[in-house]
Amino acid sequence: MVKKPANFFIKIARSGVVAAMYAALTLAVPSASFGLVQFRVAEALTILPVFDPAAIAGLTVGCAVSNTVGLAMGANIAGAFDILFGTLATFAAAWLTYWLRKIRFKGLPLLSTLPPVILNAVVVGLELTLALYGFSWRKFMLAAAYVGIGQFAACTVCGLVLYAALHRSGAYRHLFGG
């Protein structure tokens, strides 16, 4: 069966909306989105691949745009490394989130929230350690812990609240065609 071309454009549009939301939420509060202690509100959106794989591209593009504009604004202290490696971490985390989507605990995709927490704690923690201090295990572990705590709050706590709201209201069906 050949898929309709309209499906392709709908997926592109959904990805674009996710990218725009991610970038807008990140850049609306740059002081909280970049740095050693961070809480990126946009990271709550990392739960969206559970509903639609098109969100993987949207999150990746949104992250690349956010990190690039953040660098241009002087807010992204991890610099060009974050544009490349932070974006790759977001892509990998989004793909893993999608892959884990069917594993549920009491109806919630709890495991799906963990890839962005773990990957960003390691990757962004390393970026920040190198940018701020030069490498040392102690400082890397501290940076990874700080980033991981912020990621847990945004991805797991806020992400599961977003998941529950979209799922219980049925809004995900209208947004993602599910």
mmCIF file of C-alpha atoms in Angstrom:
data_model
loop_
_atom_site.group_PDB
_atom_site.id
_atom_site.type_symbol
_atom_site.label_atom_id
_atom_site.label_comp_id
_atom_site.label_asym_id
_atom_site.label_seq_id
_atom_site.Cartn_x
_atom_site.Cartn_y
_atom_site.Cartn_z
ATOM 1 C CA MET A 1 0.000 0.000 0.000
ATOM 2 C CA VAL A 2 1.380 3.398 -0.979
ATOM 3 C CA LYS A 3 1.060 6.084 1.665
ATOM 4 C CA LYS A 4 -0.618 9.311 0.677
ATOM 5 C CA PRO A 5 1.752 12.260 0.122
ATOM 6 C CA ALA A 6 -0.390 14.283 2.519
ATOM 7 C CA ASN A 7 0.764 12.014 5.374
ATOM 8 C CA PHE A 8 4.364 13.048 4.748
ATOM 9 C CA PHE A 9 3.484 16.738 4.903
ATOM 10 C CA ILE A 10 1.407 16.258 8.036
ATOM 11 C CA LYS A 11 4.398 14.602 9.736
ATOM 12 C CA ILE A 12 6.673 17.454 8.615
ATOM 13 C CA ALA A 13 4.171 19.966 10.000
ATOM 14 C CA ARG A 14 3.949 18.117 13.329
ATOM 15 C CA SER A 15 7.739 18.035 13.558
ATOM 16 C CA GLY A 16 7.858 21.752 12.818
ATOM 17 C CA VAL A 17 5.339 22.558 15.527
ATOM 18 C CA VAL A 18 7.308 20.523 18.082
ATOM 19 C CA ALA A 19 10.559 22.233 17.001
ATOM 20 C CA ALA A 20 8.977 25.676 17.328
ATOM 21 C CA MET A 21 7.521 24.886 20.759
ATOM 22 C CA TYR A 22 10.841 23.503 21.996
ATOM 23 C CA ALA A 23 12.802 26.528 20.766
ATOM 24 C CA ALA A 24 10.248 29.023 22.083
ATOM 25 C CA LEU A 25 10.086 27.425 25.533
ATOM 26 C CA THR A 26 13.882 27.182 25.774
ATOM 27 C CA LEU A 27 14.628 30.699 24.588
ATOM 28 C CA ALA A 28 11.822 32.306 26.604
ATOM 29 C CA VAL A 29 13.846 31.697 29.774
ATOM 30 C CA PRO A 30 17.504 31.504 28.686
ATOM 31 C CA SER A 31 18.873 31.930 32.206
ATOM 32 C CA ALA A 32 17.121 28.721 33.274
ATOM 33 C CA SER A 33 17.804 26.869 30.007
ATOM 34 C CA PHE A 34 21.592 27.094 29.865
ATOM 35 C CA GLY A 35 24.261 26.727 32.507
ATOM 36 C CA LEU A 36 25.383 24.378 35.221
ATOM 37 C CA VAL A 37 22.100 24.471 37.123
ATOM 38 C CA GLN A 38 19.347 24.371 34.521
ATOM 39 C CA PHE A 39 15.677 23.644 34.177
ATOM 40 C CA ARG A 40 14.690 23.644 30.501
ATOM 41 C CA VAL A 41 10.914 23.798 30.494
ATOM 42 C CA ALA A 42 11.024 22.549 26.885
ATOM 43 C CA GLU A 43 12.453 19.234 28.068
ATOM 44 C CA ALA A 44 8.947 18.266 29.216
ATOM 45 C CA LEU A 45 8.247 17.868 25.487
ATOM 46 C CA THR A 46 10.694 14.955 25.327
ATOM 47 C CA ILE A 47 7.738 12.693 26.185
ATOM 48 C CA LEU A 48 6.101 13.457 22.819
ATOM 49 C CA PRO A 49 7.797 10.627 20.845
ATOM 50 C CA VAL A 50 5.625 8.287 22.935
ATOM 51 C CA PHE A 51 2.677 9.672 20.940
ATOM 52 C CA ASP A 52 4.274 10.339 17.548
ATOM 53 C CA PRO A 53 7.679 9.475 16.052
ATOM 54 C CA ALA A 54 7.534 12.780 14.131
ATOM 55 C CA ALA A 55 8.374 14.421 17.458
ATOM 56 C CA ILE A 56 11.895 12.930 17.231
ATOM 57 C CA ALA A 57 12.815 15.256 14.362
ATOM 58 C CA GLY A 58 10.980 18.153 15.992
ATOM 59 C CA LEU A 59 12.855 17.828 19.269
ATOM 60 C CA THR A 60 16.174 17.477 17.436
ATOM 61 C CA VAL A 61 15.645 20.559 15.267
ATOM 62 C CA GLY A 62 14.232 22.534 18.196
ATOM 63 C CA CYS A 63 17.300 21.697 20.272
ATOM 64 C CA ALA A 64 19.690 22.672 17.456
ATOM 65 C CA VAL A 65 17.894 25.995 16.972
ATOM 66 C CA SER A 66 17.795 26.679 20.723
ATOM 67 C CA ASN A 67 21.457 25.891 21.240
ATOM 68 C CA THR A 68 22.501 27.969 18.218
ATOM 69 C CA VAL A 69 20.411 30.997 19.188
ATOM 70 C CA GLY A 70 21.471 30.542 22.819
ATOM 71 C CA LEU A 71 25.110 30.734 21.728
ATOM 72 C CA ALA A 72 24.409 33.852 19.643
ATOM 73 C CA MET A 73 22.682 35.442 22.675
ATOM 74 C CA GLY A 74 25.655 34.615 24.888
ATOM 75 C CA ALA A 75 23.539 32.369 27.107
ATOM 76 C CA ASN A 76 24.853 28.984 25.929
ATOM 77 C CA ILE A 77 28.129 28.676 27.829
ATOM 78 C CA ALA A 78 28.877 25.218 26.416
ATOM 79 C CA GLY A 79 29.209 26.841 22.994
ATOM 80 C CA ALA A 80 29.526 25.100 19.657
ATOM 81 C CA PHE A 81 30.006 21.726 21.358
ATOM 82 C CA ASP A 82 26.446 21.991 22.640
ATOM 83 C CA ILE A 83 25.104 22.716 19.176
ATOM 84 C CA LEU A 84 26.595 19.456 17.905
ATOM 85 C CA PHE A 85 26.742 17.086 20.873
ATOM 86 C CA GLY A 86 23.705 18.421 22.743
ATOM 87 C CA THR A 87 21.646 18.042 19.592
ATOM 88 C CA LEU A 88 22.958 14.505 19.002
ATOM 89 C CA ALA A 89 22.106 13.617 22.612
ATOM 90 C CA THR A 90 18.591 14.969 22.095
ATOM 91 C CA PHE A 91 18.174 12.908 18.914
ATOM 92 C CA ALA A 92 19.398 9.720 20.618
ATOM 93 C CA ALA A 93 17.217 10.358 23.677
ATOM 94 C CA ALA A 94 14.130 11.036 21.549
ATOM 95 C CA TRP A 95 14.702 7.858 19.549
ATOM 96 C CA LEU A 96 15.129 5.820 22.757
ATOM 97 C CA THR A 97 12.018 7.464 24.224
ATOM 98 C CA TYR A 98 10.054 6.282 21.193
ATOM 99 C CA TRP A 99 11.610 2.811 21.403
ATOM 100 C CA LEU A 100 10.638 2.439 25.095
ATOM 101 C CA ARG A 101 7.106 3.822 24.644
ATOM 102 C CA LYS A 102 5.262 0.512 25.119
ATOM 103 C CA ILE A 103 6.830 -0.289 28.490
ATOM 104 C CA ARG A 104 4.391 1.026 31.082
ATOM 105 C CA PHE A 105 4.150 1.133 34.856
ATOM 106 C CA LYS A 106 0.585 1.659 36.009
ATOM 107 C CA GLY A 107 -0.207 2.940 32.529
ATOM 108 C CA LEU A 108 2.603 5.511 32.468
ATOM 109 C CA PRO A 109 5.625 5.354 30.130
ATOM 110 C CA LEU A 110 8.041 5.934 33.010
ATOM 111 C CA LEU A 111 11.081 4.388 31.295
ATOM 112 C CA SER A 112 10.518 6.638 28.278
ATOM 113 C CA THR A 113 11.352 9.656 30.416
ATOM 114 C CA LEU A 114 14.789 8.363 31.395
ATOM 115 C CA PRO A 115 16.840 8.549 28.151
ATOM 116 C CA PRO A 116 16.825 12.373 28.023
ATOM 117 C CA VAL A 117 17.667 12.520 31.731
ATOM 118 C CA ILE A 118 20.613 10.127 31.491
ATOM 119 C CA LEU A 119 22.015 11.177 28.107
ATOM 120 C CA ASN A 120 21.810 14.904 28.830
ATOM 121 C CA ALA A 121 23.268 14.472 32.304
ATOM 122 C CA VAL A 122 26.300 12.775 30.756
ATOM 123 C CA VAL A 123 26.682 14.777 27.525
ATOM 124 C CA VAL A 124 25.740 18.246 28.781
ATOM 125 C CA GLY A 125 27.509 17.555 32.077
ATOM 126 C CA LEU A 126 30.692 16.804 30.125
ATOM 127 C CA GLU A 127 30.246 19.857 27.881
ATOM 128 C CA LEU A 128 29.832 22.142 30.880
ATOM 129 C CA THR A 129 32.762 20.587 32.733
ATOM 130 C CA LEU A 130 35.060 21.139 29.759
ATOM 131 C CA ALA A 131 33.750 24.667 29.111
ATOM 132 C CA LEU A 132 33.962 25.833 32.720
ATOM 133 C CA TYR A 133 36.798 23.911 34.352
ATOM 134 C CA GLY A 134 38.703 21.593 32.059
ATOM 135 C CA PHE A 135 38.133 17.929 32.729
ATOM 136 C CA SER A 136 38.210 16.393 36.176
ATOM 137 C CA TRP A 137 36.109 13.417 37.280
ATOM 138 C CA ARG A 138 34.922 15.168 40.411
ATOM 139 C CA LYS A 139 33.703 18.244 38.557
ATOM 140 C CA PHE A 140 32.184 16.130 35.796
ATOM 141 C CA MET A 141 30.208 14.062 38.325
ATOM 142 C CA LEU A 142 28.968 17.243 39.993
ATOM 143 C CA ALA A 143 27.990 18.840 36.669
ATOM 144 C CA ALA A 144 26.258 15.634 35.536
ATOM 145 C CA ALA A 145 24.346 15.504 38.826
ATOM 146 C CA TYR A 146 23.206 19.132 38.505
ATOM 147 C CA VAL A 147 22.083 18.639 34.910
ATOM 148 C CA GLY A 148 20.492 15.286 35.766
ATOM 149 C CA ILE A 149 18.422 16.769 38.593
ATOM 150 C CA GLY A 150 17.089 19.506 36.309
ATOM 151 C CA GLN A 151 16.435 16.977 33.562
ATOM 152 C CA PHE A 152 14.603 14.667 35.958
ATOM 153 C CA ALA A 153 12.341 17.509 37.072
ATOM 154 C CA ALA A 154 11.617 18.604 33.495
ATOM 155 C CA CYS A 155 11.524 15.261 31.654
ATOM 156 C CA THR A 156 10.171 12.859 34.232
ATOM 157 C CA VAL A 157 8.016 14.994 36.520
ATOM 158 C CA CYS A 158 6.751 17.606 34.035
ATOM 159 C CA GLY A 159 6.882 15.167 31.112
ATOM 160 C CA LEU A 160 4.642 12.656 32.868
ATOM 161 C CA VAL A 161 2.227 15.437 33.850
ATOM 162 C CA LEU A 162 2.104 16.471 30.175
ATOM 163 C CA TYR A 163 1.641 12.836 29.112
ATOM 164 C CA ALA A 164 -1.213 12.339 31.583
ATOM 165 C CA ALA A 165 -2.917 15.578 30.524
ATOM 166 C CA LEU A 166 -2.705 14.727 26.817
ATOM 167 C CA HIS A 167 -3.740 11.120 27.365
ATOM 168 C CA ARG A 168 -6.606 11.651 29.815
ATOM 169 C CA SER A 169 -8.108 14.529 27.849
ATOM 170 C CA GLY A 170 -7.763 12.665 24.562
ATOM 171 C CA ALA A 171 -6.000 15.719 23.113
ATOM 172 C CA TYR A 172 -3.179 13.521 21.812
ATOM 173 C CA ARG A 173 -5.614 12.062 19.259
ATOM 174 C CA HIS A 174 -6.255 15.511 17.800
ATOM 175 C CA LEU A 175 -2.623 16.583 17.979
ATOM 176 C CA PHE A 176 -0.975 13.397 16.754
ATOM 177 C CA GLY A 177 -3.739 11.539 14.969
ATOM 178 C CA GLY A 178 -3.523 8.619 17.408
#
